[in-house]
C-alpha cells in the first residue's frame, strides 16, 4: 500500500516512468519491466493485458504501480470460463486515464486461488470480496475474505456457471457482537456496538454501518452492504445488446443520473461493436447527460443538508424544487421522470421535442434562473457559519488515500485530485465545449459539497453551449441514429473496459462477448462502491454527527453500490 | 400469480394466513368494546365511523427508503407534490410512531428479514403501501437470484402503486385511495406468503439446514427462501 | 426511580402550598378570582381554597394544553410549510384545522408497544414527568387579567426548578428504553441541559438585579415604566430594550433548553433516529410530544415575563398580548428549526461552557455594576 512508503511513491513520480511514450503506453516496455512474470498477452479493445501467474499478483502490481505509474486500480473483473477462473485488474493512471493496462490472473477450475492485491491497492479489498462472493475465487492473504453482497449463509456463487438459482436459501437475522470487545483494557473501559441501518434516516437507503462507539466518538465503523443487491450484472447478461440492457443502467444510480449511466453502457458497447454515433446525437447526449448530472447533484446537496440540518428543512425542499425543474426538462425530452431509457446504441431514442424553440426557451429560462438559485444555496449552506464549523476539517480524505481506494468523481476532486474523464478520456461532445474541471483542496466534507455546487454551474455552462449548437444545427443534418445491425453480435472473445464520468465518478463497464447477441460477462465498476470504501478513513475517531455528514458528503446511491 | 401455478402446500399456507388476517372484520379495526357488546350498537357504529375517519384523515409515514422509488417518494413529500396536504406528510424516523410504511423499492434476500422486523415494530393499526413494480412482483429484477418476488411475500400490503417508479402523482393517488378505504372501513383481502422469521431450530430438517447447522445458532432468527415455489 | 416520584410529590405539594399560602396576600391570583366567582366569600377556608385552586389550575392547564394541541399537529406543520414553500394540511376541515382532532385521537388510539427489557416504571414515568414539569411551571406565570395561579416571592426560582425536572424525564426515558439510540439521546440531552441551564439562570439573574425581586409579578411591574418617549410613543422599560444583550443570550440558551435547532441534538432524527423518544408509541409518545411543545411555550412564557413586559401591551387585553408573545417565541424556534444546521455535541458543550457561561457572567457583573452605580 502506498501509504506505507510515500517516499517511494514520490520517487516514482520524479523518476522516468516505464512505458510512457508520446502516443500513450508502450506495452512492450511494460512487458520488459515485468519480465518473467508475464506468461501471456491479451489484446482487449481498450488496452493490452498481461497474463500472469496467480502467485505473482502483488509483485506485478507493485511494479506497475511504482515503476510505471499505474496508481489507479479502477476495477477488478472476475469471471468463470469453461476451463478456468479469471481475475482481471483494470489499471489506469490518475494523471492520464487513457493510459490503461489490464492484468489477467487465470486460476485453475478445481482450486481457484489467487494472491490478493489488497497491499498494493486498498480498493482491491472490497473488489476481491465481491469476486469471491459472486464468482467464488479465493484470494490468498486477503485480510477479510467474507461475502460482501450476499448474506453470509448463502449457498453457492451465483455468477458462476453451475449455480442453481432455484435452490432454497436461509438468511439469518442476528444480533451482532462488539468486534472491539476483546480490546478492552480493564473493567472500566467500555465501547458500545451500534447498528446504524439498514433502516436509518441517514443511510440514504439500505446501508448498514456496524459502528463501535467510544462515548460519542466512532471507534470503528464497517460498512455492510448488499441490502439492495438486485443482480444487475445477471440482468445485463440475460439481455440482448441492442435494446434489452439499456433500461437497467437507469436503475444503478437512480438519483435521476440515468442518462449518465446509459452512456456508460452505450460507450462500452459502441466501442466493442465499433459503432459510430452521429455528431448531432453526441450533442444531445451531452446536454441530457449534464441535465442528469445537475439533478443528481441537487439531490446530493439536498440530502446532505438533510443530514446536517435535521428534518426536511428549507434547503432540502429548495433543492427538490430546483430538481423538479430539471426533471420537467428531462421528461419533455425523454418521456420519463427518472428512468429515462433515452440513449440507444449508435444514437438516441428520438430527437428533441417539438416545437424545438419552445423547448430551448424553457431550458434557457431554467439556466437564467440557476445562478440566482445557486447563490441561494451558498447563502443557506456554504456561507452559514454553523455549517462551516460542522463541515470544515471533518471527514478528511487525503489525496493519496483517496487514490489508493480508487475514489473518483466529486469525492476525489474534493480532495484536490484533478481527475475528470470528460476531459481526460474525452468522449461525447465535451472536448469541443468550453468548461472547467472543479477541484477543491479542502479534502473535507465542506470541499466535497462545494465541489458539487460548482459542478452544477459548470454543467449549466455546458448545457448552454449545447443549446446554442442545437439551435443552429441545420435541419437536414439532424441525424440521431447511425446504422446498427438489428441483431448485434460483437466478435467472439472481444473484451472491453470503458468508463464515463457519471454523477458520482468513474462508472466503468466491462463486457466480454462470446459471439452471441448477449454479453458473456457484464461487469459494472460503480464509483459509489469505491467511494463508500473510504468511509472508515473519513470517520474513525470522529463524532457520530460527522460520520453521518461524511456519509452524506460521499453521496452514495445504494443501487449503485450493491448493483 | 394465478393460484393454479402454486403447489398445494403453498396454497394451503396462503389460505391459512389469509384466514388469520381475516377473522371476522379486519382485526386492525376491532376493539375490546366490540367484543364486550357482541353486536354493533348505534353508539359503537358511530364511534367506529369516527375512528375510521380519524385514521383515514391523518397518518404518520415511516421514513423508509429502499431504492429508486424512494427518490420519487421524497419528491412526493417535497415542494411540488406536498403529500402533507393530505395529512400524510410527516415522516417519522422511528417505526414506533408510524402508521403507514411505504415500501419503495426492490426487496432482496438480505433485506427482507430486516423489513419484516421494522414492520413488526410498528404499532397497530398499521398500513402498507407498496410502491413500484418491484414490490408487486420483483419488477424488472424478477429473474434475479437474490430478489424477493414482491413485498407481499414478506408483509401484507393494503395498496399497490404500480410503475417503475410510479410518478409522485400516482403515489399521492395511492395514499389518497388508502385513506378512502380506511375512512370507509374497508379492508383489503390480504395475502401473505409465509416468508416468516423463525428460529433456526424450528426449521424443517433437510440437506441445507443440516449443512448450515454448524454455522447458525439454534435460537438465531432466520428466514428461509424457497425460490422454486416463487411465482 | 422512587426518587423521581418523591420529587414530583414534593413539587406538587410546594405548588399547592404556594397556591394557597401566597395566594391570599399578593396581587390577584386566580384562586381568589375563582373563589369570588363561586361565591366563597373573601375569607375562604382551606377546603374552599383547594377547590378554587384546582379550578384555576384546570383552567390554566387546559389553556396551555389547547395551545399545544394547536401548535403540535397543525401550526408547526403550517409554519414549516411556509418556510419551505409548501401548503401542508388543507384537506381536513377549514385550513386543515381538524387534523388536530384526527392526529390527537389517532395517536391516542394506537397500540402502546412496550418493548422487551424496558426498565419499568421509569419508562412509564418519564413521559409524564416531561409533560408535567412544563405544566407546573405555568402555575406562577402572570398572564394578565389576573390570571396567575400563584405568586410566590421566589417565583423565578420555582419556574427554573420545575422546568429542569424535564431533564430527569429525558434521561429516564433514554436509559429505560433499552435502546442504544435512546441512551445516546438521553445522555446528550442531560449534557445539553446542564450546560445551558446555568447561563439561562445567570442571565435571568441579571434581570432580577434590575427588578430587585424574584417575584414574577414584581418583575412584570418593574417593566411598566416608560423607558423613553419618542414622538409621543412611549417605549416601556422592557428588559429586552433595557438590556438587549441579556435578551439575546437568553433566547439562545432557551433554544438549547427546549432542544430546537441549532441545538436539537438530543433528538437529531438523522443521527440517532429520534433520540430518547425512539421507543415510545401511542399515549406516551403524545405525552412526550406535548411535553416538548409545553416546554417551548414555557420558555416563551419565561421570555415574555422576564424580557417582554409579561402581559403588557396596548389596546388588547393582557392575556391576548401574553399569548401573542408566547407564539412569537414559538415562531422563532420553528424558524430556527427550518433554517439553521445543528451543531455537534462537542461544539455544543464548548459553546455552552466556554461561550455562553462566560458571557452570561460578564452580563451579570456588568448589570450589577451599572445598577449599583445608578441606584
GROMACS .gro file of C-alpha atoms in nm, chain B residues 41-135:
model
   95
  604UNK     CA    1  -7.494  -0.097   1.873
  605UNK     CA    2  -7.553   0.250   1.740
  606UNK     CA    3  -7.300   0.422   1.961
  607UNK     CA    4  -7.023   0.186   1.863
  608UNK     CA    5  -7.107   0.216   1.496
  609UNK     CA    6  -7.082   0.592   1.520
  610UNK     CA    7  -6.763   0.555   1.715
  611UNK     CA    8  -6.627   0.321   1.451
  612UNK     CA    9  -6.712   0.569   1.182
  613UNK     CA   10  -6.537   0.841   1.376
  614UNK     CA   11  -6.229   0.627   1.430
  615UNK     CA   12  -6.220   0.535   1.063
  616UNK     CA   13  -6.240   0.900   0.973
  617UNK     CA   14  -5.959   0.976   1.216
  618UNK     CA   15  -5.733   0.706   1.081
  619UNK     CA   16  -5.813   0.798   0.726
  620UNK     CA   17  -5.751   1.168   0.776
  621UNK     CA   18  -5.417   1.170   0.938
  622UNK     CA   19  -5.123   0.937   0.925
  623UNK     CA   20  -4.756   0.945   1.008
  624UNK     CA   21  -4.537   0.782   0.746
  625UNK     CA   22  -4.232   0.579   0.823
  626UNK     CA   23  -3.916   0.738   0.686
  627UNK     CA   24  -3.816   0.433   0.492
  628UNK     CA   25  -3.615   0.433   0.173
  629UNK     CA   26  -3.504   0.133  -0.025
  630UNK     CA   27  -3.432   0.201  -0.389
  631UNK     CA   28  -3.525   0.410  -0.691
  632UNK     CA   29  -3.882   0.462  -0.576
  633UNK     CA   30  -3.763   0.632  -0.260
  634UNK     CA   31  -3.635   0.919  -0.474
  635UNK     CA   32  -3.984   0.967  -0.612
  636UNK     CA   33  -4.121   0.923  -0.262
  637UNK     CA   34  -3.901   1.209  -0.140
  638UNK     CA   35  -4.024   1.415  -0.433
  639UNK     CA   36  -4.377   1.340  -0.318
  640UNK     CA   37  -4.303   1.480   0.027
  641UNK     CA   38  -4.124   1.780  -0.116
  642UNK     CA   39  -4.238   2.112  -0.253
  643UNK     CA   40  -4.423   2.043  -0.573
  644UNK     CA   41  -4.636   1.749  -0.469
  645UNK     CA   42  -4.652   1.804  -0.093
  646UNK     CA   43  -4.811   1.488   0.042
  647UNK     CA   44  -4.868   1.673   0.370
  648UNK     CA   45  -5.177   1.832   0.218
  649UNK     CA   46  -5.347   1.501   0.278
  650UNK     CA   47  -5.232   1.486   0.637
  651UNK     CA   48  -4.981   1.221   0.544
  652UNK     CA   49  -4.661   1.416   0.514
  653UNK     CA   50  -4.481   1.372   0.841
  654UNK     CA   51  -4.206   1.116   0.806
  655UNK     CA   52  -4.114   0.963   1.141
  656UNK     CA   53  -3.778   0.801   1.173
  657UNK     CA   54  -3.886   0.556   1.440
  658UNK     CA   55  -4.127   0.277   1.341
  659UNK     CA   56  -4.290   0.302   1.684
  660UNK     CA   57  -4.454   0.628   1.585
  661UNK     CA   58  -4.553   0.547   1.228
  662UNK     CA   59  -4.888   0.435   1.088
  663UNK     CA   60  -4.802   0.374   0.727
  664UNK     CA   61  -4.499   0.216   0.573
  665UNK     CA   62  -4.441   0.290   0.208
  666UNK     CA   63  -4.224   0.014   0.068
  667UNK     CA   64  -4.034   0.195  -0.205
  668UNK     CA   65  -3.817  -0.050  -0.391
  669UNK     CA   66  -3.675  -0.389  -0.461
  670UNK     CA   67  -3.658  -0.624  -0.168
  671UNK     CA   68  -3.367  -0.863  -0.171
  672UNK     CA   69  -3.299  -1.168   0.039
  673UNK     CA   70  -3.071  -0.991   0.282
  674UNK     CA   71  -3.313  -0.708   0.346
  675UNK     CA   72  -3.643  -0.895   0.376
  676UNK     CA   73  -3.587  -1.011   0.738
  677UNK     CA   74  -3.497  -0.656   0.837
  678UNK     CA   75  -3.803  -0.516   0.668
  679UNK     CA   76  -4.020  -0.773   0.839
  680UNK     CA   77  -3.875  -0.663   1.171
  681UNK     CA   78  -3.933  -0.296   1.101
  682UNK     CA   79  -4.292  -0.377   1.008
  683UNK     CA   80  -4.334  -0.578   1.327
  684UNK     CA   81  -4.207  -0.283   1.530
  685UNK     CA   82  -4.487  -0.058   1.413
  686UNK     CA   83  -4.788  -0.036   1.644
  687UNK     CA   84  -5.131  -0.143   1.522
  688UNK     CA   85  -5.328  -0.030   1.331
  689UNK     CA   86  -5.070  -0.014   1.055
  690UNK     CA   87  -5.097   0.002   0.681
  691UNK     CA   88  -4.866  -0.078   0.395
  692UNK     CA   89  -4.842   0.099   0.062
  693UNK     CA   90  -4.628  -0.100  -0.175
  694UNK     CA   91  -4.474   0.133  -0.427
  695UNK     CA   92  -4.347   0.028  -0.766
  696UNK     CA   93  -4.326  -0.286  -0.972
  697UNK     CA   94  -4.054  -0.441  -0.759
  698UNK     CA   95  -4.282  -0.456  -0.459
   0.00000   0.00000   0.00000
